[in-house]
PDB file of C-alpha atoms in Angstrom:
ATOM      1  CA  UNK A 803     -51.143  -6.189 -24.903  1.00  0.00           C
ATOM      2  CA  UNK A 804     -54.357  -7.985 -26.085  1.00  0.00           C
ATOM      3  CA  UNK A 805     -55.819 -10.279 -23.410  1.00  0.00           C
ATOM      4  CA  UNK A 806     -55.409 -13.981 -24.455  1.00  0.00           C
ATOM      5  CA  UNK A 807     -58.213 -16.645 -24.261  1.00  0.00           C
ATOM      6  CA  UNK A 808     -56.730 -19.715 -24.569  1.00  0.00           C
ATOM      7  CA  UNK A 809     -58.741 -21.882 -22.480  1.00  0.00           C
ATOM      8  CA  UNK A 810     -62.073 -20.223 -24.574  1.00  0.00           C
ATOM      9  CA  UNK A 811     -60.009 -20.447 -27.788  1.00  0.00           C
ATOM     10  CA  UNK A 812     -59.572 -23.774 -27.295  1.00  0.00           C
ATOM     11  CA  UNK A 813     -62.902 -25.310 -27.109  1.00  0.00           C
ATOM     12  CA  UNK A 814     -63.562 -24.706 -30.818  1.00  0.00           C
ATOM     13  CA  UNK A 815     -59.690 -25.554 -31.838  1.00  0.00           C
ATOM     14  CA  UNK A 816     -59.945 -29.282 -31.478  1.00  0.00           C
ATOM     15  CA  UNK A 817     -57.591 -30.043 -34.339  1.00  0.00           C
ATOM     16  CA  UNK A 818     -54.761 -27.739 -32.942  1.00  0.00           C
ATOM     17  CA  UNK A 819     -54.430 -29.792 -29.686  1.00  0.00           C
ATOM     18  CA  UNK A 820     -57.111 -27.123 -27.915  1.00  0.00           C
ATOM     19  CA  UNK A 821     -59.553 -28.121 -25.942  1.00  0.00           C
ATOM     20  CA  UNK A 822     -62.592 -30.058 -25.970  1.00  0.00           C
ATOM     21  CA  UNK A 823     -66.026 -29.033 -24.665  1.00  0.00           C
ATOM     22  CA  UNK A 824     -67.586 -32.324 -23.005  1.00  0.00           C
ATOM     23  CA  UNK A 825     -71.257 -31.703 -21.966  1.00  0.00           C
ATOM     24  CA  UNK A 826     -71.334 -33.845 -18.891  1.00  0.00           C
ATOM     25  CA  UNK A 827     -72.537 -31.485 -16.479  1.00  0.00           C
ATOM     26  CA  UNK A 828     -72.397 -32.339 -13.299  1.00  0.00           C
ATOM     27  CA  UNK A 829     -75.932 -32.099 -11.610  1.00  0.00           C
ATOM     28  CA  UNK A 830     -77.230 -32.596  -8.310  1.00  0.00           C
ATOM     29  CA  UNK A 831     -80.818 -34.200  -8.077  1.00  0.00           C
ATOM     30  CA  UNK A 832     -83.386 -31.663  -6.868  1.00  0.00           C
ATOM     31  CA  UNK A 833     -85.441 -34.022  -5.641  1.00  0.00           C
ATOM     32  CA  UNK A 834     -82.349 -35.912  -3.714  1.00  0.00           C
ATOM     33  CA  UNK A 835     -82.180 -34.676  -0.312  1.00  0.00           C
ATOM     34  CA  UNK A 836     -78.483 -33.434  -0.600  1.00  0.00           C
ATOM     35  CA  UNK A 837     -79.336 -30.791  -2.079  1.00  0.00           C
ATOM     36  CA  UNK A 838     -81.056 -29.174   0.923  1.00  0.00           C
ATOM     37  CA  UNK A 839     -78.181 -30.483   2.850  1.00  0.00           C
ATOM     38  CA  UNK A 840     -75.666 -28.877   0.480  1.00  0.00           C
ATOM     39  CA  UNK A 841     -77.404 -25.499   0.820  1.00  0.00           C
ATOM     40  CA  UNK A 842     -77.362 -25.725   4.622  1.00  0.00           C
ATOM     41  CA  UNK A 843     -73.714 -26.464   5.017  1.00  0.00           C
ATOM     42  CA  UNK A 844     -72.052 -23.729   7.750  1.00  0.00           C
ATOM     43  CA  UNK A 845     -68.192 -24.100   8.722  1.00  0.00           C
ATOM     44  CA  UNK A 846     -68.226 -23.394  13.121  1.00  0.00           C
ATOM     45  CA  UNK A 847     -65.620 -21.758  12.937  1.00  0.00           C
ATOM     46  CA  UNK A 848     -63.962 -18.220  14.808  1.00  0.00           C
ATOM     47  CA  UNK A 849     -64.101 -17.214  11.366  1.00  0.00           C
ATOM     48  CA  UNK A 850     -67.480 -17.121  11.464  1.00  0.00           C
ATOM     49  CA  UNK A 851     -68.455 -18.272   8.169  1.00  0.00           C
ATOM     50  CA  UNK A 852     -72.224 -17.328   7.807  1.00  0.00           C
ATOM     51  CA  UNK A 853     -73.202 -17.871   3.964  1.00  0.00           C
ATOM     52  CA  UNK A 854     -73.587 -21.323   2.607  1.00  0.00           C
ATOM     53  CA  UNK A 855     -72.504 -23.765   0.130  1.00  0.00           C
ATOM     54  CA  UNK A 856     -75.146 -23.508  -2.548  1.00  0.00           C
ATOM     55  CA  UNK A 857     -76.161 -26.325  -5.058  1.00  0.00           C
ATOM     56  CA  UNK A 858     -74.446 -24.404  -7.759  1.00  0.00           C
ATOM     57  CA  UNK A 859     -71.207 -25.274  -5.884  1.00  0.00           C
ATOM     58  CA  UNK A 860     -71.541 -28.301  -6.801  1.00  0.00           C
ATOM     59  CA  UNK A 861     -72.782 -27.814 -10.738  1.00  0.00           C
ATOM     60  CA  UNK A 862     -71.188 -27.436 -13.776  1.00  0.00           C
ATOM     61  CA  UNK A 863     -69.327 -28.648 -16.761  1.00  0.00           C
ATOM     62  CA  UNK A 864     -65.683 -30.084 -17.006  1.00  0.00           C
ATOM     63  CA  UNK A 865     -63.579 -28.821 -19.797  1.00  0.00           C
ATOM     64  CA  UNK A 866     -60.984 -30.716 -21.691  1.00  0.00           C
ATOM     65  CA  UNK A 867     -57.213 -30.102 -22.392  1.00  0.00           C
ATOM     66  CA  UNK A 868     -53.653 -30.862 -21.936  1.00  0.00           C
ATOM     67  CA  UNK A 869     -52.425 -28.078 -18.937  1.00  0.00           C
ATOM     68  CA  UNK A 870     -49.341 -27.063 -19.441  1.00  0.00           C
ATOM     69  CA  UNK A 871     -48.342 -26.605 -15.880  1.00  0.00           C
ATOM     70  CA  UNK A 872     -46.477 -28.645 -13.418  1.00  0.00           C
ATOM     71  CA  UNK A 873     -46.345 -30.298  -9.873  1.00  0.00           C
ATOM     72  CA  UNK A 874     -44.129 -28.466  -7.686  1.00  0.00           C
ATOM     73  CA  UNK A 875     -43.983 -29.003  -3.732  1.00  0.00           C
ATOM     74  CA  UNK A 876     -43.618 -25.809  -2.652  1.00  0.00           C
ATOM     75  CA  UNK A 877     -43.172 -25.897   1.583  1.00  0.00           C
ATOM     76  CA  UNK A 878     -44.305 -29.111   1.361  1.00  0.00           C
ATOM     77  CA  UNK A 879     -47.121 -28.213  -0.308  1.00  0.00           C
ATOM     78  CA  UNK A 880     -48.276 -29.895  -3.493  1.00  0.00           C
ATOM     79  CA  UNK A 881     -49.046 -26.556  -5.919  1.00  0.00           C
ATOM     80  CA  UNK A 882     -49.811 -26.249  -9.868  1.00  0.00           C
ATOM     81  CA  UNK A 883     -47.627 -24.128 -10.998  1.00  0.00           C
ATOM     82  CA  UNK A 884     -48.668 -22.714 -14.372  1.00  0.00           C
ATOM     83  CA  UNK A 885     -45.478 -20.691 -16.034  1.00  0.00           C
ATOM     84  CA  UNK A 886     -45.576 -17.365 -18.904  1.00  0.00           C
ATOM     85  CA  UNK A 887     -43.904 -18.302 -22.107  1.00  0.00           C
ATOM     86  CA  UNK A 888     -42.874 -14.822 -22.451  1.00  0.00           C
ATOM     87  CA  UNK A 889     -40.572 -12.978 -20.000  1.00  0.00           C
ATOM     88  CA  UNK A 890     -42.429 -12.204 -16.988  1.00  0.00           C
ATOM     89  CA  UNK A 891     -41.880  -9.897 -13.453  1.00  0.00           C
ATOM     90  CA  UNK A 892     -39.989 -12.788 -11.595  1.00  0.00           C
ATOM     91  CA  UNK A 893     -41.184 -10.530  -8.011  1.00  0.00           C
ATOM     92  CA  UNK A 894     -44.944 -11.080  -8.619  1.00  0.00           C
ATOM     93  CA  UNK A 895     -47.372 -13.426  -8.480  1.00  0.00           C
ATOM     94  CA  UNK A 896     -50.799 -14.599  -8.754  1.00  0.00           C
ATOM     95  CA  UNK A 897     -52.722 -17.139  -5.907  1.00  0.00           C
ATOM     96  CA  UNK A 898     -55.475 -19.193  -7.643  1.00  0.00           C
ATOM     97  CA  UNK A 899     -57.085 -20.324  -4.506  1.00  0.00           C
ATOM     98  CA  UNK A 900     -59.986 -22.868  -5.877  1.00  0.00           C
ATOM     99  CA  UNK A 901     -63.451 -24.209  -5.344  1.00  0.00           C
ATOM    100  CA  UNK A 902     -64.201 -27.562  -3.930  1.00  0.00           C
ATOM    101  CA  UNK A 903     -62.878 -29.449  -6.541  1.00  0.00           C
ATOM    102  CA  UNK A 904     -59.120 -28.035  -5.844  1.00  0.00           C
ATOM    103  CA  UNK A 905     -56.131 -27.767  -8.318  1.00  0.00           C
ATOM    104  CA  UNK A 906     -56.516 -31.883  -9.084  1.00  0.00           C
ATOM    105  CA  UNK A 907     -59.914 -30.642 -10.982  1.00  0.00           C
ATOM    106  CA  UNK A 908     -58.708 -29.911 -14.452  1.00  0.00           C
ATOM    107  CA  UNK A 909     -60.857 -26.668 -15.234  1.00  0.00           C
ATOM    108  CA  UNK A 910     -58.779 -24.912 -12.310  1.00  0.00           C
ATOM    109  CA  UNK A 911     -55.127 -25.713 -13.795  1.00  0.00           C
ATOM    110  CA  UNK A 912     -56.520 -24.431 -17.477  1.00  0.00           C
ATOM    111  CA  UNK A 913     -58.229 -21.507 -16.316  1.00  0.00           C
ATOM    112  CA  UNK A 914     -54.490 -21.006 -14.103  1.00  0.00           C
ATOM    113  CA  UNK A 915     -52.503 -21.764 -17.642  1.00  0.00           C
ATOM    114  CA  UNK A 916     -54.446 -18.886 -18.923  1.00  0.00           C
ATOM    115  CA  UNK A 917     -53.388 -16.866 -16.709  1.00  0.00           C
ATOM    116  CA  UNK A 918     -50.296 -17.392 -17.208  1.00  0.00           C
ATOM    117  CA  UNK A 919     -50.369 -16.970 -21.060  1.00  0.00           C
ATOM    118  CA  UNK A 920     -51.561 -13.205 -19.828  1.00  0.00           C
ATOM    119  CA  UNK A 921     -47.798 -12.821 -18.083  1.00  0.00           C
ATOM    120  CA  UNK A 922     -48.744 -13.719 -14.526  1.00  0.00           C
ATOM    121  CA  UNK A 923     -46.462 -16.269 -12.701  1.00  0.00           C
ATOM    122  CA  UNK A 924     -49.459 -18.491 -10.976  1.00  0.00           C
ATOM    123  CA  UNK A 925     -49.942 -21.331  -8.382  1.00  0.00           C
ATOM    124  CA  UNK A 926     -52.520 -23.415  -7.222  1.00  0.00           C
ATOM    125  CA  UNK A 927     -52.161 -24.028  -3.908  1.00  0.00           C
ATOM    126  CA  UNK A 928     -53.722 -27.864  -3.045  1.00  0.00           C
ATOM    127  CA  UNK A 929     -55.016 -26.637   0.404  1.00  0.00           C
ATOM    128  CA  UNK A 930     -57.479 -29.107   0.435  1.00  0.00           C
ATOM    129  CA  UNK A 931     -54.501 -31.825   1.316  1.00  0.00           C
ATOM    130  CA  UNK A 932     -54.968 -33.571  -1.406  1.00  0.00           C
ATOM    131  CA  UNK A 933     -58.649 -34.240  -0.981  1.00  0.00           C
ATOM    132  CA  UNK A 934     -61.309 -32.297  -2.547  1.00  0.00           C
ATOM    133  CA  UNK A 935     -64.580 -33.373  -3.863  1.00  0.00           C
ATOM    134  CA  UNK A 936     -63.268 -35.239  -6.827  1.00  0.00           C
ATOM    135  CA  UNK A 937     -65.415 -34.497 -10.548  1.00  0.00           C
ATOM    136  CA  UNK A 938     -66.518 -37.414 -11.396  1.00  0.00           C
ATOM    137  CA  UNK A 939     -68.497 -37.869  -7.626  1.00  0.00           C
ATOM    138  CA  UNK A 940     -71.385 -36.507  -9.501  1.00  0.00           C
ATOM    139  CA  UNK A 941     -72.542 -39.584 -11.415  1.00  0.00           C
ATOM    140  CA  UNK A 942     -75.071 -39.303 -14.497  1.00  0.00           C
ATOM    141  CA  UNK A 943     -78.447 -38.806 -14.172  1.00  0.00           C
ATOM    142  CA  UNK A 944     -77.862 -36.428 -10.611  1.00  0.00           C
ATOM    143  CA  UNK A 945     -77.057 -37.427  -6.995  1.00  0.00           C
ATOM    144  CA  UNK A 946     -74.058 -37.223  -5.792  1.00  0.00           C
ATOM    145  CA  UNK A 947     -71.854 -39.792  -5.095  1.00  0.00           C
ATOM    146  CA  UNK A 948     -69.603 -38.516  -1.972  1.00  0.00           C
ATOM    147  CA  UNK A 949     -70.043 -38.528   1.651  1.00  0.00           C
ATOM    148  CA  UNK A 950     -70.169 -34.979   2.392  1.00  0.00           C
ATOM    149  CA  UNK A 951     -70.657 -35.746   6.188  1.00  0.00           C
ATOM    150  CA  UNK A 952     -67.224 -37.335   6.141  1.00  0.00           C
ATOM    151  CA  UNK A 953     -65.700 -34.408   3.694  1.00  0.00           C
ATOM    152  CA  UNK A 954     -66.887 -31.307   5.640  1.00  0.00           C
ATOM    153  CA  UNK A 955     -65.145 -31.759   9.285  1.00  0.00           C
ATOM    154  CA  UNK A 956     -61.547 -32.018   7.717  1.00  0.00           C
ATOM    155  CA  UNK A 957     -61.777 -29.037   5.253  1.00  0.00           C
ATOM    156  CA  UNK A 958     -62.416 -26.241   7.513  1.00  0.00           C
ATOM    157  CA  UNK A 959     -59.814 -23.124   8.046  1.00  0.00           C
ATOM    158  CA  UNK A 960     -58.272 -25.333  10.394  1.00  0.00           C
ATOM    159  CA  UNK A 961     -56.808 -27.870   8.502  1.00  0.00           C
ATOM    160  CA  UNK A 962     -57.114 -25.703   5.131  1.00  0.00           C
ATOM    161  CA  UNK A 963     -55.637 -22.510   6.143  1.00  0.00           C
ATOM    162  CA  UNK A 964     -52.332 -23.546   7.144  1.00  0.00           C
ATOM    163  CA  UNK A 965     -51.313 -25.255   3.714  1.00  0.00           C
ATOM    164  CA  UNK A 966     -51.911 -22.104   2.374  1.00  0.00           C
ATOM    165  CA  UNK A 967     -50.091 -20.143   4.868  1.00  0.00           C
ATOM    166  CA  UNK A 968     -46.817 -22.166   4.150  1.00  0.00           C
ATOM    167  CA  UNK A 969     -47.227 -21.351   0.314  1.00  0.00           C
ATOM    168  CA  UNK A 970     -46.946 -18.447   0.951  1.00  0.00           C
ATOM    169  CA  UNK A 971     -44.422 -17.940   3.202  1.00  0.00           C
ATOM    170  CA  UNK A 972     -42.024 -20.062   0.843  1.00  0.00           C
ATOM    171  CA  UNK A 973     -42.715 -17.930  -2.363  1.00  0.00           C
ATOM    172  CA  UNK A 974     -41.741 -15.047  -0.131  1.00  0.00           C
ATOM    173  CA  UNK A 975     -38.551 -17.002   0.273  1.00  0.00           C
ATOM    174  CA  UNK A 976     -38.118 -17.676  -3.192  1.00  0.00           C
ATOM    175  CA  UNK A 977     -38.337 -13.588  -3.584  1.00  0.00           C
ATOM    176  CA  UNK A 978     -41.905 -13.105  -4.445  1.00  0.00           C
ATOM    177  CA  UNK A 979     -42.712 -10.258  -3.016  1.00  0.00           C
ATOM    178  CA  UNK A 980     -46.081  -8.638  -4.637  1.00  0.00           C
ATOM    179  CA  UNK A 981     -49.138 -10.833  -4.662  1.00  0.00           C
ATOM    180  CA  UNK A 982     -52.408 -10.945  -6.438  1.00  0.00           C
ATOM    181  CA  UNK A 983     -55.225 -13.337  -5.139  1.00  0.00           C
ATOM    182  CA  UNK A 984     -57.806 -14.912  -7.371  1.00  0.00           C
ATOM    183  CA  UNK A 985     -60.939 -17.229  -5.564  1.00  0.00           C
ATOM    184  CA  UNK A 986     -63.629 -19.499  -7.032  1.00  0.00           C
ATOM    185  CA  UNK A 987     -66.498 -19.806  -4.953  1.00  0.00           C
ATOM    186  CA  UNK A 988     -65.031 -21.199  -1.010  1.00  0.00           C
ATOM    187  CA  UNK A 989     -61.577 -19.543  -2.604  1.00  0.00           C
ATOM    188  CA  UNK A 990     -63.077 -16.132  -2.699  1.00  0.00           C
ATOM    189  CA  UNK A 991     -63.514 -16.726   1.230  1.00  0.00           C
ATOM    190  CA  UNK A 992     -59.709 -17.396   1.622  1.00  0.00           C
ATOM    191  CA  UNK A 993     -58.805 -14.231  -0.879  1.00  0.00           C
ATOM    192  CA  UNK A 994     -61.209 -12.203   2.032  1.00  0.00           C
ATOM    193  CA  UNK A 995     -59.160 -13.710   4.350  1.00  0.00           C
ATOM    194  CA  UNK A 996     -55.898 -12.986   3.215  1.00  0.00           C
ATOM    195  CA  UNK A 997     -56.532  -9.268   2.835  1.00  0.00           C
ATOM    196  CA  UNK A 998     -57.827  -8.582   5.617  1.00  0.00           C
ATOM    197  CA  UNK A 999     -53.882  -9.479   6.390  1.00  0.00           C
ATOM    198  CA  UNK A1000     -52.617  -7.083   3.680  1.00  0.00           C
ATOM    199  CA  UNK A1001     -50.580 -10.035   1.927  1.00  0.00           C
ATOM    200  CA  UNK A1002     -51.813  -9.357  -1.420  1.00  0.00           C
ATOM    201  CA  UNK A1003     -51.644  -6.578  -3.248  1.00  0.00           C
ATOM    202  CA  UNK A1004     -54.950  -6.689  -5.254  1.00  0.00           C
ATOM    203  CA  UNK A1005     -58.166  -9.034  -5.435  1.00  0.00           C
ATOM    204  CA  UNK A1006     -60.521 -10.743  -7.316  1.00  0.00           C
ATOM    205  CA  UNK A1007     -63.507 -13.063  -6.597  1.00  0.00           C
ATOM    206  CA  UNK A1008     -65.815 -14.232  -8.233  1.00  0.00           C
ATOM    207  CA  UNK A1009     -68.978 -16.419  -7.159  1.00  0.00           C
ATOM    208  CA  UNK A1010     -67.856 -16.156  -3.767  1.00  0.00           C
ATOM    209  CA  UNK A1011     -69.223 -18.218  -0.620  1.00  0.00           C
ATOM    210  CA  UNK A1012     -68.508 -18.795   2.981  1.00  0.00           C
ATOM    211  CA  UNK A1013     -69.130 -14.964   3.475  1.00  0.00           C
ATOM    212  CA  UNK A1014     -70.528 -13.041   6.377  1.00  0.00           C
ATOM    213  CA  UNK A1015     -72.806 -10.023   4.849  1.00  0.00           C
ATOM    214  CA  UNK A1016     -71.934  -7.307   5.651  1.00  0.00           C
ATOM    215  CA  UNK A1017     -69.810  -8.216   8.165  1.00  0.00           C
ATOM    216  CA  UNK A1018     -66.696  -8.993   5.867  1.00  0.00           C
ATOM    217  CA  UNK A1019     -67.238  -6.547   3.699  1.00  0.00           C
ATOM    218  CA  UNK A1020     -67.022  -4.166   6.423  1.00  0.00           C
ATOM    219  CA  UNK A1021     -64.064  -5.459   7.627  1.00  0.00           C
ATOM    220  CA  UNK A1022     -62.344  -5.591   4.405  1.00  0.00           C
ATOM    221  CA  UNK A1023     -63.273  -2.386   4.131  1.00  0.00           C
ATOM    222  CA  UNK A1024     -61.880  -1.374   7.443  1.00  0.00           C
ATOM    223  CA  UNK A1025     -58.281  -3.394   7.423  1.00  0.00           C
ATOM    224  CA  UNK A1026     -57.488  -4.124   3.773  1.00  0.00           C
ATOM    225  CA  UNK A1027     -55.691  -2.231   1.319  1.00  0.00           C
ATOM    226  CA  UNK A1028     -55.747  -4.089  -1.398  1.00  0.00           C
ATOM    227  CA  UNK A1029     -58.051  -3.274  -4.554  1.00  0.00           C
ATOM    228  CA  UNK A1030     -61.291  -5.571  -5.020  1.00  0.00           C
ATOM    229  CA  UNK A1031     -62.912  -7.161  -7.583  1.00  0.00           C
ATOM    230  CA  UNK A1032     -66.303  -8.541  -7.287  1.00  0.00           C
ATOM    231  CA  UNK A1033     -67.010 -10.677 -10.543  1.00  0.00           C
ATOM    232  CA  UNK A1034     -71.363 -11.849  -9.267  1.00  0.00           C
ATOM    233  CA  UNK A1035     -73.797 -13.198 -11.276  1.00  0.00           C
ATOM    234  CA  UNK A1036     -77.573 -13.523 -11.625  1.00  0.00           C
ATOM    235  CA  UNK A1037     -78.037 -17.040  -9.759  1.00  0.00           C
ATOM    236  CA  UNK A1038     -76.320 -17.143  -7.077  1.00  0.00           C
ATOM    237  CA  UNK A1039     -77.362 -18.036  -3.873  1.00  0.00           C
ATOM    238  CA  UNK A1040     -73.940 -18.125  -2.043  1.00  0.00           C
ATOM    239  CA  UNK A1041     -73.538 -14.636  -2.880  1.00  0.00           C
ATOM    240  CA  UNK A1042     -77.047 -12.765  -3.842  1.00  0.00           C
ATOM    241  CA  UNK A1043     -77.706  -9.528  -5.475  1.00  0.00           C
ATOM    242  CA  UNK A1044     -78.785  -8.170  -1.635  1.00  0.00           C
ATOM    243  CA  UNK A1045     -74.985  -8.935  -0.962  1.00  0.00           C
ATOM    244  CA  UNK A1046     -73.551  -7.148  -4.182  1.00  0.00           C
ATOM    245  CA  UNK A1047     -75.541  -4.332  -3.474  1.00  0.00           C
ATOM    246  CA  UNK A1048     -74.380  -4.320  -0.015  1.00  0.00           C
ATOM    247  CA  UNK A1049     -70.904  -4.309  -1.534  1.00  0.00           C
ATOM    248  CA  UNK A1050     -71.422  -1.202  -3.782  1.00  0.00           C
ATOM    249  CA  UNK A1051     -73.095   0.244  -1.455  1.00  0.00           C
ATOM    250  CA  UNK A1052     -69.845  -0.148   1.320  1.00  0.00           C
ATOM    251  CA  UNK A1053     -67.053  -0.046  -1.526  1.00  0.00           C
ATOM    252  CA  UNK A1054     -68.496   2.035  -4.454  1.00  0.00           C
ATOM    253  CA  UNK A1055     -68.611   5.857  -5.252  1.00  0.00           C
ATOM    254  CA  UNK A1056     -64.925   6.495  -4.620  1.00  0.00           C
ATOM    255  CA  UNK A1057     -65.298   5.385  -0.983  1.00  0.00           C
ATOM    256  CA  UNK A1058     -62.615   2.519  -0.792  1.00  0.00           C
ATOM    257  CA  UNK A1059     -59.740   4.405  -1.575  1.00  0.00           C
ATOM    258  CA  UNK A1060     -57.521   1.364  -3.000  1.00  0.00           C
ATOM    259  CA  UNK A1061     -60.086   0.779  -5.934  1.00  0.00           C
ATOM    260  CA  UNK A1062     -63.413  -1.274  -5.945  1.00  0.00           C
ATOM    261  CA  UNK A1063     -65.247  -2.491  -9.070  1.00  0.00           C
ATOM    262  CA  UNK A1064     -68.359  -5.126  -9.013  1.00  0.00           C
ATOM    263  CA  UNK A1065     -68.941  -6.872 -12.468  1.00  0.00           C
ATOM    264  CA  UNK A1066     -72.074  -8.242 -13.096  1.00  0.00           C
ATOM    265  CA  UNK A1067     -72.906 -11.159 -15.697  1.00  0.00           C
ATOM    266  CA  UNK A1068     -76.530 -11.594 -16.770  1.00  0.00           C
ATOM    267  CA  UNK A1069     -77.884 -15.178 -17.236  1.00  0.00           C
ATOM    268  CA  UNK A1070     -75.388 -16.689 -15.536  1.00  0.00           C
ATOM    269  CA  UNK A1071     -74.677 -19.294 -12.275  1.00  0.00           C
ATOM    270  CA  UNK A1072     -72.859 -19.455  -9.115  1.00  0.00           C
ATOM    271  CA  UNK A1073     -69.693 -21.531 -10.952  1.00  0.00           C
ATOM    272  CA  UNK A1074     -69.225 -19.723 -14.304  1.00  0.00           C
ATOM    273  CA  UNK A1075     -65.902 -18.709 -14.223  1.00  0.00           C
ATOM    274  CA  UNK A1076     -64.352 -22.136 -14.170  1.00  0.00           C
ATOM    275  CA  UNK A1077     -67.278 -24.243 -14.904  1.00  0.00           C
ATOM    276  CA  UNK A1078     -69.610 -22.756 -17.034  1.00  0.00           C
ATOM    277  CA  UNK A1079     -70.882 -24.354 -20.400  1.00  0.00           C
ATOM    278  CA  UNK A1080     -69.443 -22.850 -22.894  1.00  0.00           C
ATOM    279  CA  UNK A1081     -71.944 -23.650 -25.526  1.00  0.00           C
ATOM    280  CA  UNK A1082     -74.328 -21.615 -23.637  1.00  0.00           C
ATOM    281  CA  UNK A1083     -73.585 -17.888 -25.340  1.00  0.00           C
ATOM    282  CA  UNK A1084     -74.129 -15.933 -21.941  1.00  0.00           C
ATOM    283  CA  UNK A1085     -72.118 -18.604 -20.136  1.00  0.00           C
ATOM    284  CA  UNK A1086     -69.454 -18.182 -22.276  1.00  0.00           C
ATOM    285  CA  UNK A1087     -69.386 -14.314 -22.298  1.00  0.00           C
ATOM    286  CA  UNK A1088     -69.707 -14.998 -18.284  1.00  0.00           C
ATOM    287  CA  UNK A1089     -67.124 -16.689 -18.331  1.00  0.00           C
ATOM    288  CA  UNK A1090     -64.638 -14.938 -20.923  1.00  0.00           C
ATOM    289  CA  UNK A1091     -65.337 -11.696 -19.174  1.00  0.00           C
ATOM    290  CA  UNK A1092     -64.673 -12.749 -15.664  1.00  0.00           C
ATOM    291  CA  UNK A1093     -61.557 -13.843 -16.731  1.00  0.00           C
ATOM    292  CA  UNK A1094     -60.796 -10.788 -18.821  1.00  0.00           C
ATOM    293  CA  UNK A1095     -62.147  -8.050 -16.309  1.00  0.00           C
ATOM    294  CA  UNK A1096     -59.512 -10.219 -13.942  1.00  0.00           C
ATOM    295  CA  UNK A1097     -56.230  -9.879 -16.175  1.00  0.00           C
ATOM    296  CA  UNK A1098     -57.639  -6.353 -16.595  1.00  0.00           C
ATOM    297  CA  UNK A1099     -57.518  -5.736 -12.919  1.00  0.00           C
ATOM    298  CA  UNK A1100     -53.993  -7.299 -12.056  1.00  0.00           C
ATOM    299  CA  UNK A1101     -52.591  -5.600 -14.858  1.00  0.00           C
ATOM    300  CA  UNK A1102     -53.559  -2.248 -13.507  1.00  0.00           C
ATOM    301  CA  UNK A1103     -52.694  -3.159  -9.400  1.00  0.00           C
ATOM    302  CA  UNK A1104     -49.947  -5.159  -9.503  1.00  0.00           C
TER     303      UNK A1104
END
């Protein structure tokens, strides 16, 4: 079955209810001291969390549309819940674990609504507690408008994690019993996370952060069966080409039995797969091929 695109479809579809590109990108001031602040930010925690926040974490373009998702509270837990059309494998699932920005930032719940268009059941788990960074914190002409200092104590793996954990745990009870685990940038350090507990079946990052190199890849490598996914880009300093290498290097040639791929998008930045500009042509291929190499790889693991 063809791969569907409707989040890329409809940026160009404005007349059929699709969506709207609006070029507001969100920018942090280089010359505004955040940004060296930004790039230093380290979560203390046992999880030992060695790779940054980047600026690109905090870049980007929001998209416009109607999703077509709900608001569930799933053990207790506000989650998007985007839904197939079609008949779907009512045992299997997909976690969209997000960037800063959560499930309340609308390129997330589009991006999830497209993955449910390609069959997959999926929720967005609001692990931030209803507080991420919020969009429009990045106010025209750069800076940004949020007090990080405040933000950052209250969204490590302590208050974050356990949200999550109780998702989970009630879609088990609901009978979902196969899971697939996509991340966005601090996401990707959850889906990590999660596998290295073996409750997902196969996973996909892309543009993570939060990483230890190598040290989490060799651990993934070590306790998790589930297939990986790398989607990496040119710019990215949350995840660098020494750290994708490092990843082929671990998981490539055949040597991660479960399945290992690393895709690799040219001319693009840290963000791409949910906020990349879509009026920029390598962007948008970015984009449209992390999402497609994604469907491609849940299709064949789940």
């Amino acid at each position: 079955m063809p791969i569907v695109y409707l989040s890329s479809e409809r940026y160009h579809e404005i007349s059929q209810g699709h969506h709207e590109l609006r070029h507001e990108p969100f920018v942090i001031k280089e010359a505004d001291n955040v940004i060296l602040h930004i790039s230093q930010v380290k979560l203390n925690t046992s999880s030992q969390f060695a790779m940054s926040f980047c600026e690109h974490c905090f870049k980007g373009i929001t998209h416009e549309g109607t999703p077509k998702g709900k608001w569930e509270k799933i053990g207790g837990v506000d989650v998007y819940v985007a839904t197939p059309s079609r008949d779907y494998p009512k045992d299997k699932a997909i976690l969209f674990l997000t960037d800063v920005f959560g499930p309340q930032y609308i390129n997330n719940r589009l991006l999830a609504d497209d993955f449910a268009e390609n069959g997959f059941r999926t929720f967005i788990p609001d692990y931030l507690n209803g507080d991420p960074i919020p969009a429009d914190a990045l106010v025209d002409g750069g800076g940004l408008n949020f007090d990080l200092d405040s933000w950052r104590p209250n969204h490590g793996p302590d208050k974050t994690r356990p949200p999550l954990d109780k998702v989970i745990n009630a879609l088990k009870e609901q009978g979902i019993t196969i899971f697939g685990a996509t991340g966005y940038c601090l996401g990707g350090r959850y889906v990590f996370d999660i596998a290295f507990e073996n409750v997902i079946k196969a996973a996909v990052v892309s543009h993570p952060s939060l990483l230890q190199i190598p040290a989490d890849l060799e651990k993934y490598m070590a306790e998790s069966k589930a297939p990986l996914l790398i989607n990496a880009c040119e710019v990215d300093h949350s995840f660098p080409h020494e750290a994708g290498a490092k990843a082929d290097e671990i998981f490539g040639g055949g040597k991660f039995a479960p399945g290992y791929k690393r895709e690799y998008f040219e001319g693009c930045s840290h963000g791409f797969a949910v906020r990349g500009d879509m009026a920029n042509q390598k962007a948008k291929a970015g984009k449209e091929g992390a999402f497609k190499a994604a469907v491609e790889w849940f299709n064949s693991h789940l």
